[in-house]
Amino acid sequence: MENLKINVYEAGKTKPDTIITIPLNMLSIAQDLIPIRTKQSLEKEGIDIGKLSELSAKKGPKGTLIEIESAKEKLVIAID
């Protein structure tokens, strides 16, 4: 089963502050369970959780999809 992983790191840290793993086939249901702080980090970067749920319907590449780093945090979204 493929999972969507969202890792949120504090600036300068190598270990994630928050790790969220959601099975892709459950993403449309689980998107309402994502912590508000993580949702805010995604929204701040223009990432729409609803669009991520479209990944559950597609077979695509695995690995890191996007990595965003700012002065305050780093956000990594991957499929594994």
MMTF fields as JSON, N, C-alpha, C and O atoms, coordinates in Angstrom:
{
  "mmtfVersion": "1.0.0",
  "mmtfProducer": "UNKNOWN",
  "numBonds": 319,
  "numAtoms": 320,
  "numGroups": 80,
  "numChains": 1,
  "numModels": 1,
  "chainsPerModel": [1],
  "groupsPerChain": [80],
  "chainIdList": ["A"],
  "bondAtomList": [4, 2, 8, 6, 12, 10, 16, 14, 20, 18, 24, 22, 28, 26, 32, 30, 36, 34, 40, 38, 44, 42, 48, 46, 52, 50, 56, 54, 60, 58, 64, 62, 68, 66, 72, 70, 76, 74, 80, 78, 84, 82, 88, 86, 92, 90, 96, 94, 100, 98, 104, 102, 108, 106, 112, 110, 116, 114, 120, 118, 124, 122, 128, 126, 132, 130, 136, 134, 140, 138, 144, 142, 148, 146, 152, 150, 156, 154, 160, 158, 164, 162, 168, 166, 172, 170, 176, 174, 180, 178, 184, 182, 188, 186, 192, 190, 196, 194, 200, 198, 204, 202, 208, 206, 212, 210, 216, 214, 220, 218, 224, 222, 228, 226, 232, 230, 236, 234, 240, 238, 244, 242, 248, 246, 252, 250, 256, 254, 260, 258, 264, 262, 268, 266, 272, 270, 276, 274, 280, 278, 284, 282, 288, 286, 292, 290, 296, 294, 300, 298, 304, 302, 308, 306, 312, 310, 316, 314],
  "bondOrderList": [1, 1, 1, 1, 1, 1, 1, 1, 1, 1, 1, 1, 1, 1, 1, 1, 1, 1, 1, 1, 1, 1, 1, 1, 1, 1, 1, 1, 1, 1, 1, 1, 1, 1, 1, 1, 1, 1, 1, 1, 1, 1, 1, 1, 1, 1, 1, 1, 1, 1, 1, 1, 1, 1, 1, 1, 1, 1, 1, 1, 1, 1, 1, 1, 1, 1, 1, 1, 1, 1, 1, 1, 1, 1, 1, 1, 1, 1, 1],
  "groupList": [{"groupName": "MET", "atomNameList": ["N", "CA", "C", "O"], "elementList": ["N", "C", "C", "O"], "formalChargeList": [0, 0, 0, 0], "bondAtomList": [1, 0, 2, 1, 3, 2], "bondOrderList": [1, 1, 2], "singleLetterCode": "M", "chemCompType": "L-PEPTIDE LINKING"}, {"groupName": "GLU", "atomNameList": ["N", "CA", "C", "O"], "elementList": ["N", "C", "C", "O"], "formalChargeList": [0, 0, 0, 0], "bondAtomList": [1, 0, 2, 1, 3, 2], "bondOrderList": [1, 1, 2], "singleLetterCode": "E", "chemCompType": "L-PEPTIDE LINKING"}, {"groupName": "ASN", "atomNameList": ["N", "CA", "C", "O"], "elementList": ["N", "C", "C", "O"], "formalChargeList": [0, 0, 0, 0], "bondAtomList": [1, 0, 2, 1, 3, 2], "bondOrderList": [1, 1, 2], "singleLetterCode": "N", "chemCompType": "L-PEPTIDE LINKING"}, {"groupName": "LEU", "atomNameList": ["N", "CA", "C", "O"], "elementList": ["N", "C", "C", "O"], "formalChargeList": [0, 0, 0, 0], "bondAtomList": [1, 0, 2, 1, 3, 2], "bondOrderList": [1, 1, 2], "singleLetterCode": "L", "chemCompType": "L-PEPTIDE LINKING"}, {"groupName": "LYS", "atomNameList": ["N", "CA", "C", "O"], "elementList": ["N", "C", "C", "O"], "formalChargeList": [0, 0, 0, 0], "bondAtomList": [1, 0, 2, 1, 3, 2], "bondOrderList": [1, 1, 2], "singleLetterCode": "K", "chemCompType": "L-PEPTIDE LINKING"}, {"groupName": "ILE", "atomNameList": ["N", "CA", "C", "O"], "elementList": ["N", "C", "C", "O"], "formalChargeList": [0, 0, 0, 0], "bondAtomList": [1, 0, 2, 1, 3, 2], "bondOrderList": [1, 1, 2], "singleLetterCode": "I", "chemCompType": "L-PEPTIDE LINKING"}, {"groupName": "VAL", "atomNameList": ["N", "CA", "C", "O"], "elementList": ["N", "C", "C", "O"], "formalChargeList": [0, 0, 0, 0], "bondAtomList": [1, 0, 2, 1, 3, 2], "bondOrderList": [1, 1, 2], "singleLetterCode": "V", "chemCompType": "L-PEPTIDE LINKING"}, {"groupName": "TYR", "atomNameList": ["N", "CA", "C", "O"], "elementList": ["N", "C", "C", "O"], "formalChargeList": [0, 0, 0, 0], "bondAtomList": [1, 0, 2, 1, 3, 2], "bondOrderList": [1, 1, 2], "singleLetterCode": "Y", "chemCompType": "L-PEPTIDE LINKING"}, {"groupName": "ALA", "atomNameList": ["N", "CA", "C", "O"], "elementList": ["N", "C", "C", "O"], "formalChargeList": [0, 0, 0, 0], "bondAtomList": [1, 0, 2, 1, 3, 2], "bondOrderList": [1, 1, 2], "singleLetterCode": "A", "chemCompType": "L-PEPTIDE LINKING"}, {"groupName": "GLY", "atomNameList": ["N", "CA", "C", "O"], "elementList": ["N", "C", "C", "O"], "formalChargeList": [0, 0, 0, 0], "bondAtomList": [1, 0, 2, 1, 3, 2], "bondOrderList": [1, 1, 2], "singleLetterCode": "G", "chemCompType": "PEPTIDE LINKING"}, {"groupName": "THR", "atomNameList": ["N", "CA", "C", "O"], "elementList": ["N", "C", "C", "O"], "formalChargeList": [0, 0, 0, 0], "bondAtomList": [1, 0, 2, 1, 3, 2], "bondOrderList": [1, 1, 2], "singleLetterCode": "T", "chemCompType": "L-PEPTIDE LINKING"}, {"groupName": "PRO", "atomNameList": ["N", "CA", "C", "O"], "elementList": ["N", "C", "C", "O"], "formalChargeList": [0, 0, 0, 0], "bondAtomList": [1, 0, 2, 1, 3, 2], "bondOrderList": [1, 1, 2], "singleLetterCode": "P", "chemCompType": "L-PEPTIDE LINKING"}, {"groupName": "ASP", "atomNameList": ["N", "CA", "C", "O"], "elementList": ["N", "C", "C", "O"], "formalChargeList": [0, 0, 0, 0], "bondAtomList": [1, 0, 2, 1, 3, 2], "bondOrderList": [1, 1, 2], "singleLetterCode": "D", "chemCompType": "L-PEPTIDE LINKING"}, {"groupName": "SER", "atomNameList": ["N", "CA", "C", "O"], "elementList": ["N", "C", "C", "O"], "formalChargeList": [0, 0, 0, 0], "bondAtomList": [1, 0, 2, 1, 3, 2], "bondOrderList": [1, 1, 2], "singleLetterCode": "S", "chemCompType": "L-PEPTIDE LINKING"}, {"groupName": "GLN", "atomNameList": ["N", "CA", "C", "O"], "elementList": ["N", "C", "C", "O"], "formalChargeList": [0, 0, 0, 0], "bondAtomList": [1, 0, 2, 1, 3, 2], "bondOrderList": [1, 1, 2], "singleLetterCode": "Q", "chemCompType": "L-PEPTIDE LINKING"}, {"groupName": "ARG", "atomNameList": ["N", "CA", "C", "O"], "elementList": ["N", "C", "C", "O"], "formalChargeList": [0, 0, 0, 0], "bondAtomList": [1, 0, 2, 1, 3, 2], "bondOrderList": [1, 1, 2], "singleLetterCode": "R", "chemCompType": "L-PEPTIDE LINKING"}],
  "groupTypeList": [0, 1, 2, 3, 4, 5, 2, 6, 7, 1, 8, 9, 4, 10, 4, 11, 12, 10, 5, 5, 10, 5, 11, 3, 2, 0, 3, 13, 5, 8, 14, 12, 3, 5, 11, 5, 15, 10, 4, 14, 13, 3, 1, 4, 1, 9, 5, 12, 5, 9, 4, 3, 13, 1, 3, 13, 8, 4, 4, 9, 11, 4, 9, 10, 3, 5, 1, 5, 1, 13, 8, 4, 1, 4, 3, 6, 5, 8, 5, 12],
  "groupIdList": [1, 2, 3, 4, 5, 6, 7, 8, 9, 10, 11, 12, 13, 14, 15, 16, 17, 18, 19, 20, 21, 22, 23, 24, 25, 26, 27, 28, 29, 30, 31, 32, 33, 34, 35, 36, 37, 38, 39, 40, 41, 42, 43, 44, 45, 46, 47, 48, 49, 50, 51, 52, 53, 54, 55, 56, 57, 58, 59, 60, 61, 62, 63, 64, 65, 66, 67, 68, 69, 70, 71, 72, 73, 74, 75, 76, 77, 78, 79, 80],
  "secStructList": [7, 7, 3, 3, 3, 3, 3, 3, 3, 3, 6, 6, 7, 1, 1, 7, 1, 3, 3, 3, 3, 3, 3, 4, 4, 4, 2, 2, 2, 2, 4, 4, 4, 1, 7, 2, 2, 2, 2, 2, 2, 2, 2, 2, 6, 6, 7, 7, 2, 2, 2, 2, 4, 4, 4, 4, 4, 7, 7, 7, 7, 7, 3, 3, 3, 3, 3, 3, 3, 7, 1, 1, 3, 3, 3, 3, 3, 3, 3, 7],
  "xCoordList": [0.837, 0.0, 0.891, 1.869, 0.551, 1.32, 0.812, -0.385, 1.739, 1.418, 1.886, 2.909, 1.124, 1.552, 2.198, 1.596, 3.42, 4.119, 4.348, 4.837, 3.99, 4.232, 5.123, 4.724, 6.322, 7.259, 7.484, 7.76, 7.365, 7.599, 8.79, 8.773, 9.816, 11.031, 11.13, 10.767, 11.617, 11.979, 13.264, 14.059, 13.476, 14.674, 15.941, 16.101, 16.83, 18.113, 18.087, 19.139, 16.942, 16.83, 16.876, 16.423, 17.423, 17.47, 16.384, 16.101, 15.776, 14.691, 13.364, 13.253, 12.358, 11.08, 10.423, 10.459, 9.828, 9.041, 7.683, 7.134, 7.151, 5.865, 6.007, 6.567, 5.495, 5.467, 4.023, 3.412, 3.492, 2.13, 2.207, 2.75, 1.667, 1.632, 0.169, -0.548, -0.258, -1.647, -1.662, -1.06, -2.338, -2.487, -3.191, -4.205, -2.661, -3.238, -4.711, -5.491, -5.099, -6.498, -7.433, -8.652, -6.883, -7.682, -7.538, -8.112, -6.787, -6.466, -7.695, -7.753, -8.676, -9.864, -10.616, -11.238, -10.567, -11.22, -10.337, -10.822, -9.057, -8.129, -7.701, -7.136, -7.948, -7.482, -8.059, -7.451, -9.205, -9.793, -9.142, -9.4, -8.306, -7.646, -6.231, -5.59, -5.744, -4.401, -4.37, -5.264, -3.354, -3.284, -3.311, -2.752, -3.966, -4.152, -2.816, -2.697, -1.811, -0.497, 0.108, 0.706, -0.045, 0.481, -0.323, 0.249, -1.646, -2.48, -2.08, -2.015, -1.814, -1.413, -0.077, 0.11, 0.854, 2.149, 1.95, 2.583, 1.081, 0.796, 0.127, 0.524, -0.886, -1.62, -0.713, -0.822, 0.179, 1.104, 1.977, 2.376, 2.269, 3.086, 2.233, 2.762, 0.909, 0.02, -0.314, -0.714, -0.153, -0.443, -1.856, -2.174, -2.694, -4.094, -4.218, -3.895, -4.687, -4.87, -5.814, -5.599, -6.841, -7.795, -7.128, -7.47, -6.171, -5.444, -4.568, -4.377, -4.039, -3.227, -4.059, -3.538, -5.354, -6.197, -6.359, -6.692, -6.125, -6.177, -5.065, -5.177, -4.007, -2.93, -3.415, -2.871, -4.445, -4.95, -5.556, -5.634, -5.989, -6.6, -5.578, -5.913, -4.343, -3.329, -2.177, -1.8, -1.636, -0.399, 0.717, 0.777, 1.576, 2.634, 3.961, 4.127, 4.889, 6.213, 6.189, 5.312, 7.152, 7.317, 8.517, 9.36, 8.572, 9.676, 9.206, 8.009, 10.165, 9.853, 9.19, 9.717, 8.024, 7.305, 7.735, 7.928, 7.885, 8.258, 8.941, 8.605, 9.893, 10.608, 10.685, 11.238, 10.128, 10.093, 10.792, 10.467, 11.75, 12.499, 12.445, 12.737, 12.064, 12.053, 12.95, 13.565, 13.017, 13.841, 13.299, 14.049, 11.999, 11.384, 11.204, 11.247, 11.0, 10.738, 11.01, 11.194, 11.03, 11.163, 9.994, 9.632, 9.406, 8.248, 8.589, 9.014, 8.409, 8.697, 7.445, 6.88, 7.014, 5.87, 6.386, 7.02, 6.098, 6.62, 5.588, 4.674, 5.757, 4.952, 5.908, 6.934, 5.562, 6.384, 5.538, 6.07],
  "yCoordList": [-1.174, 0.0, 1.249, 1.318, 2.22, 3.451, 4.448, 4.523, 5.2, 6.187, 7.568, 7.718, 8.566, 9.945, 10.306, 10.117, 10.823, 11.23, 12.73, 13.272, 13.385, 14.81, 14.961, 14.622, 15.469, 15.694, 17.192, 17.884, 17.682, 19.092, 19.185, 18.612, 19.915, 20.077, 21.516, 22.442, 21.713, 23.053, 23.42, 22.542, 24.699, 25.162, 24.635, 24.73, 24.083, 23.603, 22.227, 21.723, 21.608, 20.283, 19.196, 19.402, 18.042, 16.919, 15.893, 15.034, 15.979, 15.075, 15.842, 16.951, 15.255, 15.96, 16.249, 15.431, 17.425, 17.811, 17.117, 16.716, 16.981, 16.325, 15.378, 15.745, 14.149, 13.164, 12.696, 12.222, 12.835, 12.371, 11.36, 11.659, 10.171, 9.123, 8.758, 8.377, 8.883, 8.601, 7.639, 7.939, 6.485, 5.617, 6.389, 7.043, 6.318, 7.09, 6.78, 7.673, 5.521, 5.174, 5.718, 5.62, 6.289, 6.862, 8.38, 9.012, 8.969, 10.387, 11.281, 12.268, 10.951, 11.813, 11.853, 12.863, 10.78, 10.722, 11.351, 12.1, 11.051, 11.461, 12.92, 13.442, 13.589, 14.967, 15.884, 16.904, 15.544, 16.351, 16.075, 16.79, 15.05, 14.692, 15.249, 15.102, 15.884, 16.456, 17.613, 18.458, 17.662, 18.737, 20.123, 20.329, 21.059, 22.406, 23.085, 23.809, 22.862, 23.48, 23.002, 23.788, 21.727, 21.179, 21.698, 22.042, 21.756, 22.317, 23.757, 24.165, 24.523, 25.909, 25.999, 26.868, 25.096, 25.08, 24.773, 25.395, 23.824, 23.473, 24.631, 24.991, 25.21, 26.319, 27.528, 28.21, 27.793, 28.919, 28.773, 29.766, 27.526, 27.259, 27.059, 26.762, 27.224, 27.099, 25.666, 25.394, 24.749, 23.331, 23.025, 23.212, 22.558, 22.255, 20.78, 19.895, 20.535, 19.159, 18.396, 17.214, 19.052, 18.41, 17.899, 16.828, 18.669, 18.237, 17.027, 16.165, 16.969, 15.808, 14.524, 13.444, 14.647, 13.453, 12.863, 11.686, 13.676, 13.156, 12.124, 11.297, 12.173, 11.199, 9.773, 8.814, 9.647, 8.316, 7.622, 6.394, 8.406, 7.843, 7.56, 6.945, 8.003, 7.856, 6.985, 7.013, 6.228, 5.505, 6.349, 6.566, 6.814, 7.697, 7.344, 6.266, 8.252, 8.007, 7.963, 8.547, 7.272, 7.22, 8.073, 8.394, 8.426, 9.227, 10.63, 10.892, 11.519, 12.897, 13.62, 13.649, 14.207, 14.991, 16.445, 17.084, 16.964, 18.365, 18.559, 17.911, 19.458, 19.822, 21.349, 21.967, 21.943, 23.399, 23.781, 23.262, 24.688, 25.103, 26.621, 27.358, 27.069, 28.502, 28.733, 27.798, 29.966, 30.286, 29.638, 29.408, 29.345, 28.795, 27.281, 26.644, 26.696, 25.262, 24.689, 25.41, 23.364, 22.638, 21.672, 21.038, 21.562, 20.711, 19.737, 20.151, 18.444, 17.422, 16.573, 16.056, 16.434, 15.594, 14.495, 14.766, 13.247, 12.107, 10.993, 10.923, 10.133, 8.915, 7.743, 7.669, 6.839, 5.633, 4.402, 3.301],
  "zCoordList": [0.0, 0.0, 0.0, 0.744, -0.826, -0.898, 0.145, 0.427, 0.704, 1.725, 1.3, 0.631, 1.699, 1.573, 2.901, 3.958, 2.853, 4.069, 4.027, 3.036, 5.107, 5.267, 6.495, 7.609, 6.281, 7.377, 7.515, 6.534, 8.733, 9.011, 9.97, 11.059, 9.545, 10.329, 10.815, 10.089, 12.036, 12.47, 11.748, 11.413, 11.507, 10.801, 11.471, 12.688, 10.662, 11.15, 11.785, 12.177, 11.9, 12.523, 11.457, 10.331, 11.817, 10.879, 11.169, 10.335, 12.343, 12.702, 12.609, 13.134, 11.943, 11.797, 13.143, 14.062, 13.233, 14.398, 14.341, 15.367, 13.13, 12.899, 11.714, 10.681, 11.871, 10.787, 10.643, 11.601, 9.444, 9.172, 8.037, 6.974, 8.256, 7.239, 7.006, 7.932, 5.753, 5.404, 4.22, 3.189, 4.337, 3.172, 2.059, 2.304, 0.839, -0.272, -0.488, -0.819, -0.305, -0.548, 0.541, 0.402, 1.62, 2.695, 2.765, 3.653, 1.853, 1.924, 1.9, 2.632, 1.071, 0.987, 2.315, 2.642, 3.071, 4.374, 5.447, 6.295, 5.409, 6.463, 6.376, 7.337, 5.268, 5.137, 6.216, 6.541, 6.766, 7.841, 9.194, 10.163, 9.268, 10.52, 10.637, 11.677, 9.582, 9.593, 10.588, 10.575, 11.451, 12.441, 11.79, 10.713, 12.459, 11.922, 11.631, 10.643, 12.476, 12.253, 10.938, 10.203, 10.647, 9.403, 8.215, 7.181, 8.359, 7.293, 6.996, 5.837, 8.047, 7.857, 7.122, 6.271, 7.454, 6.758, 5.277, 4.423, 4.97, 3.579, 2.854, 1.746, 3.478, 2.857, 2.635, 1.616, 3.586, 3.472, 2.225, 1.617, 1.851, 0.671, -0.585, -1.657, -0.451, -1.602, -1.975, -3.107, -1.031, -1.297, -0.815, 0.36, -1.72, -1.437, -1.061, -1.853, 0.153, 0.624, -0.298, -0.566, -0.779, -1.69, -2.953, -3.455, -3.469, -4.672, -4.379, -5.237, -3.166, -2.805, -2.823, -3.106, -2.519, -2.516, -3.907, -4.047, -4.944, -6.307, -6.553, -7.457, -5.759, -5.887, -5.631, -6.178, -4.792, -4.473, -5.682, -5.721, -6.674, -7.869, -8.969, -9.981, -8.78, -9.821, -9.344, -8.172, -10.252, -9.985, -10.557, -11.767, -9.726, -10.197, -9.562, -8.992, -9.666, -9.11, -7.589, -6.952, -7.022, -5.576, -5.205, -6.043, -3.954, -3.466, -3.124, -3.008, -2.967, -2.592, -3.749, -4.861, -3.478, -4.477, -4.429, -5.463, -3.21, -3.051, -1.7, -0.709, -1.696, -0.476, -0.452, -1.362, 0.591, 0.703, 1.998, 3.066, 1.898, 3.071, 3.21, 2.269, 4.402, 4.694, 5.911, 6.424, 6.361, 7.524, 8.795, 9.743, 8.817, 10.029, 10.02, 11.073, 8.822, 8.769, 7.398, 6.418, 7.36, 6.102, 6.021, 7.013, 4.842, 4.613, 3.504, 2.426, 3.755, 2.758, 2.566, 3.53, 1.295, 0.959, 0.031, -0.989, 0.41, -0.353, -0.408, 0.414, -1.387, -1.493, -1.339, -2.015, -0.453, -0.289, -0.145, 0.002]
}
